[in-house]
């Protein structure tokens, strides 16, 4: 049996290693993430219009096919209740690094949410927001969020 370094050198010399590197990678889905109930004071928000992006042939997961997002409100909450600190940090980490979440960045004690909505005026004038059944899913092609119910209270 050849020594490992010689085996690797043979792969490089014959081009076999380059062929192995060109194999399509598997999709990397996000682990399940969400919270049953999230409430907080609306400190900032930004509206994102509906978006459709074409897929890129050869890419895995959703990046390889056309994907769409409805209109979304990117919301920064303060005085948050509901999920524990660790869960809030996980949600912030995922959403703040998504393409949509980069428009607002959460600070200490804040929680970033991206909420699908039909009408941007729904979030205007909201002082407090409660979301039931919030969830985050996605892979290298995008991040999608959802919820069962939303309650907005005026300022």
PDB file of C-alpha atoms in Angstrom:
ATOM      1  CA  UNK A   1       0.000   0.000   0.000  1.00  0.00           C
ATOM      2  CA  UNK A   2       1.485   3.390  -0.978  1.00  0.00           C
ATOM      3  CA  UNK A   3       2.190   5.973   1.684  1.00  0.00           C
ATOM      4  CA  UNK A   4      -0.600   8.599   1.958  1.00  0.00           C
ATOM      5  CA  UNK A   5       1.540  11.476   0.640  1.00  0.00           C
ATOM      6  CA  UNK A   6       2.524   9.482  -2.451  1.00  0.00           C
ATOM      7  CA  UNK A   7      -1.102   8.495  -2.951  1.00  0.00           C
ATOM      8  CA  UNK A   8      -2.107  12.186  -2.839  1.00  0.00           C
ATOM      9  CA  UNK A   9       0.730  13.118  -5.220  1.00  0.00           C
ATOM     10  CA  UNK A  10      -0.480  10.486  -7.706  1.00  0.00           C
ATOM     11  CA  UNK A  11      -4.015  11.882  -7.557  1.00  0.00           C
ATOM     12  CA  UNK A  12      -2.748  15.398  -8.259  1.00  0.00           C
ATOM     13  CA  UNK A  13      -0.432  14.224 -11.046  1.00  0.00           C
ATOM     14  CA  UNK A  14      -3.179  12.298 -12.831  1.00  0.00           C
ATOM     15  CA  UNK A  15      -5.797  15.003 -12.401  1.00  0.00           C
ATOM     16  CA  UNK A  16      -8.020  12.729 -10.321  1.00  0.00           C
ATOM     17  CA  UNK A  17      -8.069  15.159  -7.415  1.00  0.00           C
ATOM     18  CA  UNK A  18      -9.232  18.002  -9.659  1.00  0.00           C
ATOM     19  CA  UNK A  19     -12.046  15.806 -10.923  1.00  0.00           C
ATOM     20  CA  UNK A  20     -13.115  15.004  -7.378  1.00  0.00           C
ATOM     21  CA  UNK A  21     -13.158  18.707  -6.486  1.00  0.00           C
ATOM     22  CA  UNK A  22     -15.430  19.415  -9.443  1.00  0.00           C
ATOM     23  CA  UNK A  23     -18.170  17.100  -8.165  1.00  0.00           C
ATOM     24  CA  UNK A  24     -21.343  18.957  -7.150  1.00  0.00           C
ATOM     25  CA  UNK A  25     -21.599  19.613  -3.423  1.00  0.00           C
ATOM     26  CA  UNK A  26     -24.665  18.725  -1.414  1.00  0.00           C
ATOM     27  CA  UNK A  27     -26.989  21.467  -0.210  1.00  0.00           C
ATOM     28  CA  UNK A  28     -26.391  22.759   3.293  1.00  0.00           C
ATOM     29  CA  UNK A  29     -29.814  23.443   4.816  1.00  0.00           C
ATOM     30  CA  UNK A  30     -30.161  25.535   7.947  1.00  0.00           C
ATOM     31  CA  UNK A  31     -31.013  23.576  11.068  1.00  0.00           C
ATOM     32  CA  UNK A  32     -34.609  24.124  12.283  1.00  0.00           C
ATOM     33  CA  UNK A  33     -34.825  27.533  13.894  1.00  0.00           C
ATOM     34  CA  UNK A  34     -37.659  29.554  15.341  1.00  0.00           C
ATOM     35  CA  UNK A  35     -39.675  30.408  18.395  1.00  0.00           C
ATOM     36  CA  UNK A  36     -43.245  29.765  19.450  1.00  0.00           C
ATOM     37  CA  UNK A  37     -43.892  33.326  20.636  1.00  0.00           C
ATOM     38  CA  UNK A  38     -41.891  36.524  20.102  1.00  0.00           C
ATOM     39  CA  UNK A  39     -43.006  39.963  21.273  1.00  0.00           C
ATOM     40  CA  UNK A  40     -41.207  43.278  21.322  1.00  0.00           C
ATOM     41  CA  UNK A  41     -41.223  47.001  20.670  1.00  0.00           C
ATOM     42  CA  UNK A  42     -40.693  47.960  17.010  1.00  0.00           C
ATOM     43  CA  UNK A  43     -37.526  50.075  17.014  1.00  0.00           C
ATOM     44  CA  UNK A  44     -36.920  50.159  13.249  1.00  0.00           C
ATOM     45  CA  UNK A  45     -38.246  48.565  10.087  1.00  0.00           C
ATOM     46  CA  UNK A  46     -37.510  48.416   6.387  1.00  0.00           C
ATOM     47  CA  UNK A  47     -39.697  47.155   3.538  1.00  0.00           C
ATOM     48  CA  UNK A  48     -38.396  44.747   0.886  1.00  0.00           C
ATOM     49  CA  UNK A  49     -40.426  44.320  -2.301  1.00  0.00           C
ATOM     50  CA  UNK A  50     -41.229  40.837  -3.663  1.00  0.00           C
ATOM     51  CA  UNK A  51     -38.213  39.250  -5.340  1.00  0.00           C
ATOM     52  CA  UNK A  52     -37.567  36.416  -7.793  1.00  0.00           C
ATOM     53  CA  UNK A  53     -34.048  35.187  -8.551  1.00  0.00           C
ATOM     54  CA  UNK A  54     -33.141  32.743 -11.318  1.00  0.00           C
ATOM     55  CA  UNK A  55     -31.345  29.568 -10.366  1.00  0.00           C
ATOM     56  CA  UNK A  56     -27.758  28.876 -11.328  1.00  0.00           C
ATOM     57  CA  UNK A  57     -27.407  25.577 -13.223  1.00  0.00           C
ATOM     58  CA  UNK A  58     -25.129  23.134 -11.439  1.00  0.00           C
ATOM     59  CA  UNK A  59     -25.572  24.618  -7.969  1.00  0.00           C
ATOM     60  CA  UNK A  60     -27.152  22.480  -5.282  1.00  0.00           C
ATOM     61  CA  UNK A  61     -30.152  23.195  -3.106  1.00  0.00           C
ATOM     62  CA  UNK A  62     -32.417  26.122  -3.869  1.00  0.00           C
ATOM     63  CA  UNK A  63     -29.537  28.036  -5.529  1.00  0.00           C
ATOM     64  CA  UNK A  64     -29.923  25.699  -8.523  1.00  0.00           C
ATOM     65  CA  UNK A  65     -33.529  26.672  -9.233  1.00  0.00           C
ATOM     66  CA  UNK A  66     -35.607  29.830  -9.526  1.00  0.00           C
ATOM     67  CA  UNK A  67     -36.732  31.009  -6.104  1.00  0.00           C
ATOM     68  CA  UNK A  68     -39.148  33.704  -4.963  1.00  0.00           C
ATOM     69  CA  UNK A  69     -39.826  35.730  -1.859  1.00  0.00           C
ATOM     70  CA  UNK A  70     -42.985  37.725  -1.120  1.00  0.00           C
ATOM     71  CA  UNK A  71     -42.798  41.287   0.180  1.00  0.00           C
ATOM     72  CA  UNK A  72     -41.025  41.324   3.534  1.00  0.00           C
ATOM     73  CA  UNK A  73     -40.743  43.636   6.497  1.00  0.00           C
ATOM     74  CA  UNK A  74     -37.313  43.596   8.113  1.00  0.00           C
ATOM     75  CA  UNK A  75     -38.058  44.522  11.730  1.00  0.00           C
ATOM     76  CA  UNK A  76     -35.744  45.341  14.602  1.00  0.00           C
ATOM     77  CA  UNK A  77     -37.358  44.631  17.986  1.00  0.00           C
ATOM     78  CA  UNK A  78     -36.306  45.861  21.414  1.00  0.00           C
ATOM     79  CA  UNK A  79     -37.625  44.868  24.861  1.00  0.00           C
ATOM     80  CA  UNK A  80     -37.986  41.342  23.460  1.00  0.00           C
ATOM     81  CA  UNK A  81     -39.874  38.611  25.272  1.00  0.00           C
ATOM     82  CA  UNK A  82     -40.315  35.003  24.240  1.00  0.00           C
ATOM     83  CA  UNK A  83     -37.230  33.126  23.167  1.00  0.00           C
ATOM     84  CA  UNK A  84     -34.284  32.593  25.488  1.00  0.00           C
ATOM     85  CA  UNK A  85     -31.083  34.576  24.892  1.00  0.00           C
ATOM     86  CA  UNK A  86     -29.321  31.727  23.026  1.00  0.00           C
ATOM     87  CA  UNK A  87     -32.239  31.298  20.618  1.00  0.00           C
ATOM     88  CA  UNK A  88     -32.362  35.070  19.985  1.00  0.00           C
ATOM     89  CA  UNK A  89     -28.655  35.059  19.185  1.00  0.00           C
ATOM     90  CA  UNK A  90     -29.125  32.154  16.739  1.00  0.00           C
ATOM     91  CA  UNK A  91     -31.962  33.969  14.959  1.00  0.00           C
ATOM     92  CA  UNK A  92     -29.937  37.209  14.822  1.00  0.00           C
ATOM     93  CA  UNK A  93     -26.853  35.405  13.496  1.00  0.00           C
ATOM     94  CA  UNK A  94     -28.784  33.730  10.662  1.00  0.00           C
ATOM     95  CA  UNK A  95     -30.966  36.687   9.662  1.00  0.00           C
ATOM     96  CA  UNK A  96     -28.349  39.434  10.057  1.00  0.00           C
ATOM     97  CA  UNK A  97     -26.073  37.629   7.606  1.00  0.00           C
ATOM     98  CA  UNK A  98     -28.823  36.900   5.058  1.00  0.00           C
ATOM     99  CA  UNK A  99     -29.059  39.224   2.063  1.00  0.00           C
ATOM    100  CA  UNK A 100     -32.371  40.659   3.318  1.00  0.00           C
ATOM    101  CA  UNK A 101     -31.272  41.099   6.916  1.00  0.00           C
ATOM    102  CA  UNK A 102     -28.250  43.251   6.122  1.00  0.00           C
ATOM    103  CA  UNK A 103     -30.411  46.390   5.853  1.00  0.00           C
ATOM    104  CA  UNK A 104     -30.735  46.525   9.670  1.00  0.00           C
ATOM    105  CA  UNK A 105     -28.233  45.152  12.157  1.00  0.00           C
ATOM    106  CA  UNK A 106     -29.296  44.150  15.677  1.00  0.00           C
ATOM    107  CA  UNK A 107     -27.518  45.578  18.683  1.00  0.00           C
ATOM    108  CA  UNK A 108     -27.422  44.250  22.249  1.00  0.00           C
ATOM    109  CA  UNK A 109     -30.885  43.264  23.469  1.00  0.00           C
ATOM    110  CA  UNK A 110     -32.446  43.566  20.002  1.00  0.00           C
ATOM    111  CA  UNK A 111     -33.919  40.872  17.758  1.00  0.00           C
ATOM    112  CA  UNK A 112     -34.024  40.988  13.968  1.00  0.00           C
ATOM    113  CA  UNK A 113     -37.055  39.471  12.236  1.00  0.00           C
ATOM    114  CA  UNK A 114     -37.893  39.194   8.538  1.00  0.00           C
ATOM    115  CA  UNK A 115     -41.650  38.869   8.153  1.00  0.00           C
ATOM    116  CA  UNK A 116     -43.480  38.089   4.898  1.00  0.00           C
ATOM    117  CA  UNK A 117     -46.290  40.643   4.432  1.00  0.00           C
ATOM    118  CA  UNK A 118     -48.620  41.604   1.617  1.00  0.00           C
ATOM    119  CA  UNK A 119     -48.709  45.322   2.309  1.00  0.00           C
ATOM    120  CA  UNK A 120     -45.902  47.598   3.548  1.00  0.00           C
ATOM    121  CA  UNK A 121     -48.432  49.795   5.343  1.00  0.00           C
ATOM    122  CA  UNK A 122     -49.124  46.910   7.751  1.00  0.00           C
ATOM    123  CA  UNK A 123     -45.934  47.687   9.679  1.00  0.00           C
ATOM    124  CA  UNK A 124     -46.214  51.500   9.503  1.00  0.00           C
ATOM    125  CA  UNK A 125     -47.155  52.992  12.855  1.00  0.00           C
ATOM    126  CA  UNK A 126     -46.677  49.716  14.734  1.00  0.00           C
ATOM    127  CA  UNK A 127     -45.366  50.196  18.256  1.00  0.00           C
ATOM    128  CA  UNK A 128     -45.436  46.610  19.481  1.00  0.00           C
ATOM    129  CA  UNK A 129     -45.361  43.363  17.555  1.00  0.00           C
ATOM    130  CA  UNK A 130     -46.117  39.785  18.621  1.00  0.00           C
ATOM    131  CA  UNK A 131     -45.466  36.831  16.320  1.00  0.00           C
ATOM    132  CA  UNK A 132     -46.682  33.298  16.973  1.00  0.00           C
ATOM    133  CA  UNK A 133     -44.981  30.313  15.354  1.00  0.00           C
ATOM    134  CA  UNK A 134     -42.018  32.180  13.860  1.00  0.00           C
ATOM    135  CA  UNK A 135     -39.692  29.962  11.800  1.00  0.00           C
ATOM    136  CA  UNK A 136     -36.537  30.323   9.719  1.00  0.00           C
ATOM    137  CA  UNK A 137     -35.455  27.892   7.002  1.00  0.00           C
ATOM    138  CA  UNK A 138     -33.127  27.986   4.042  1.00  0.00           C
ATOM    139  CA  UNK A 139     -29.859  26.936   2.487  1.00  0.00           C
ATOM    140  CA  UNK A 140     -27.109  28.485   0.386  1.00  0.00           C
ATOM    141  CA  UNK A 141     -29.734  29.739  -2.093  1.00  0.00           C
ATOM    142  CA  UNK A 142     -31.663  31.868   0.370  1.00  0.00           C
ATOM    143  CA  UNK A 143     -33.399  32.311   3.688  1.00  0.00           C
ATOM    144  CA  UNK A 144     -37.153  32.082   4.129  1.00  0.00           C
ATOM    145  CA  UNK A 145     -39.135  33.006   7.223  1.00  0.00           C
ATOM    146  CA  UNK A 146     -42.730  32.444   8.216  1.00  0.00           C
ATOM    147  CA  UNK A 147     -45.185  32.638  11.076  1.00  0.00           C
ATOM    148  CA  UNK A 148     -48.677  31.455  11.990  1.00  0.00           C
ATOM    149  CA  UNK A 149     -50.013  34.721  13.323  1.00  0.00           C
ATOM    150  CA  UNK A 150     -48.907  38.299  13.787  1.00  0.00           C
ATOM    151  CA  UNK A 151     -50.369  40.974  16.034  1.00  0.00           C
ATOM    152  CA  UNK A 152     -49.412  44.631  15.616  1.00  0.00           C
ATOM    153  CA  UNK A 153     -50.305  47.268  18.212  1.00  0.00           C
ATOM    154  CA  UNK A 154     -50.138  50.978  17.338  1.00  0.00           C
ATOM    155  CA  UNK A 155     -47.663  53.352  18.966  1.00  0.00           C
TER     156      UNK A 155
END
